[in-house]
């Protein structure tokens, strides 16, 4: 706007003082008020006025008279106890009404022309003009220089007359009234409007026009009450009332009420605030949005935090649960393997001088319990056994699953002691059961520097396995139990090279009746590149464990068949005995292979199959079928190592077997061991009764041979006759005359 706040305030108050001074009539003493003769004043006092001249007088929306002048008229009547009547109408009619005596008073701008027709009181107000425009900055603010401007004025107004008389360079655009003049500016038909300020301000406010007063007020014009000439009494009375109104302060109260509409309000701190508000509004909107955003963020954060803390809580409990599960076996609640090991490590660390003793205890009849009773019973037994262990004074108790438990004790353990302590019927609800278990004990283990408790467990498990394998209640660990590390190397090599370094030896068997060697047992050898010659007693059980013997068996059959053909021994009715691992009979492919080999490459009965007694125990009906098939295919079956197992000869004879091979443990010492002597003699007799031939193994001397001949044993095999031989040696051996060897025996038989 170009004015400072201070200058504006000064001007505003100066204008007001001017107005106030002009209002005070010089002829009226302020102190002593003399009321005029009331009879000369009409009752009611009729004020005429414009119905559209805000803020001085107009009809409001309800048709009620309203305005600064109306309030003054009302106050004048009121202070004398009179009634006022306000008749608002078109401006010219109002003037006419007073002239015609139809109304008493009208408020008018004072002018020379009007002073001829009316008597005016002292001015009740001064009305100024102002320039109004769209953009405050681009507009000429001086009414004396409006060159180049299209100037809207009210047709017939004081402003139009004055501009016509004193042209200021502007192009006048007369309009019907102040509102139209302002609209012309708003709609771009005029650059500015030069109109009476009070009404302009009122219209702008009412119609919310974006139009501003861009000049200071100028051309003040006195506004006063007028009465028709000739009504001097009324004029004098009215003049006095106006003075009184000012003197008693009513005028100022009314003026204050209308101040905002009457006067040009130079921008005040409020306006500045408004301007600031307009500038600040977008910022506030942004800020408010920001605040809302941050508020919603905060809410989200609060919600998320709540969720998170709930999540954390459930995680904590889950973690607790998980930690428990990580350390305990769910069935018994005892420490699991890793927890047991770390607890044991802790104990050893706490007391480095302590040589820990542990035992592993394996329940061995769980499978039987499951098949005989139920899985549930097996679980219950483990639970009850766990409770029994917990009830003892062991340092630690663990449950590794599958019926394997572990304990740690402060003192060395006696196997028998454990068995006594842990053998009591366990109550499983509906039934009582004795736990059946084997124990592996590791007493006062001396551990290497980097060995932890897991090494103890490993030793314990080895001892348990040994106990189980050997059908013993307990085994105490010693380094002797450790498997040969070469076994692993052998296994790897077998995987890599198969039978590449293997060969067969043949141990001759002497047929006593004919005095001829007409058979041999094929025995496998492994010439290992680094470990040297390895006996089958070492590697066969290992390969058996690994389920790999069927490869050996195939190879032995092929090799032996090849030998028989190569040496033409097959033609002379020579036979070779092949050793089969019990599990070989469970390999359908292998059984087929044997049957095919018999049919394709050999005359019937040239291949005998040796199967150890234990091979007949498991799944006997299946074994019987397999053996029958092989028998039909031409194979002859020997029961190897007879006497070492638990099977009776009558049981064996139920299978399609042809021969019994007496184990060398009986034969070897039969002359010094009466029991063995009796077993050998009765076995030979019974076998013959059952239609089986007998081969005695492990004959190491002439006396034994003679004894066996005396017992009518059919064949003998042993070092006395010959050690196992390579193929060439066997052929050479067969050329020898056996008569001499047998002469003594034959002699004693006679
Ligand atoms: P086995 O079937 O009982 O074989 C006889 C074992 O007794 C052979 O040991 C043989 O050398 C030995 N022997 C023979 N006569 C005497 C004697 O007068 N005194 C003594 N003390 N021992 C004698 P070898 O060759 O070490 O075989 C051991 C075991 O290895 C065999 O026992 C057999 O069970 C297994 N075996 C050998 N070759 C094979 C094979 O090709 N396949 C399978 N599955 N097992 C085989
Ligand atoms: Ca054998
Ligand atoms: Ca044998």
PDB file of C-alpha atoms and ligand atoms in Angstrom, residues 521 579 610 640 661 697, ligand 2:
ATOM      1  CA  UNK A 521      36.289-123.980  -1.146  1.00  0.00           C
ATOM      2  CA  UNK A 579      30.618-118.510   0.514  1.00  0.00           C
ATOM      3  CA  UNK A 610      27.920-122.210   1.744  1.00  0.00           C
ATOM      4  CA  UNK A 640      28.586-123.397   7.019  1.00  0.00           C
ATOM      5  CA  UNK A 661      30.130-128.107   7.475  1.00  0.00           C
ATOM      6  CA  UNK A 697      36.650-127.948   8.719  1.00  0.00           C
TER       7      UNK A 697
HETATM    8 CA1  LIG B   2      33.010-121.465   4.232  1.00  0.00          CA
END
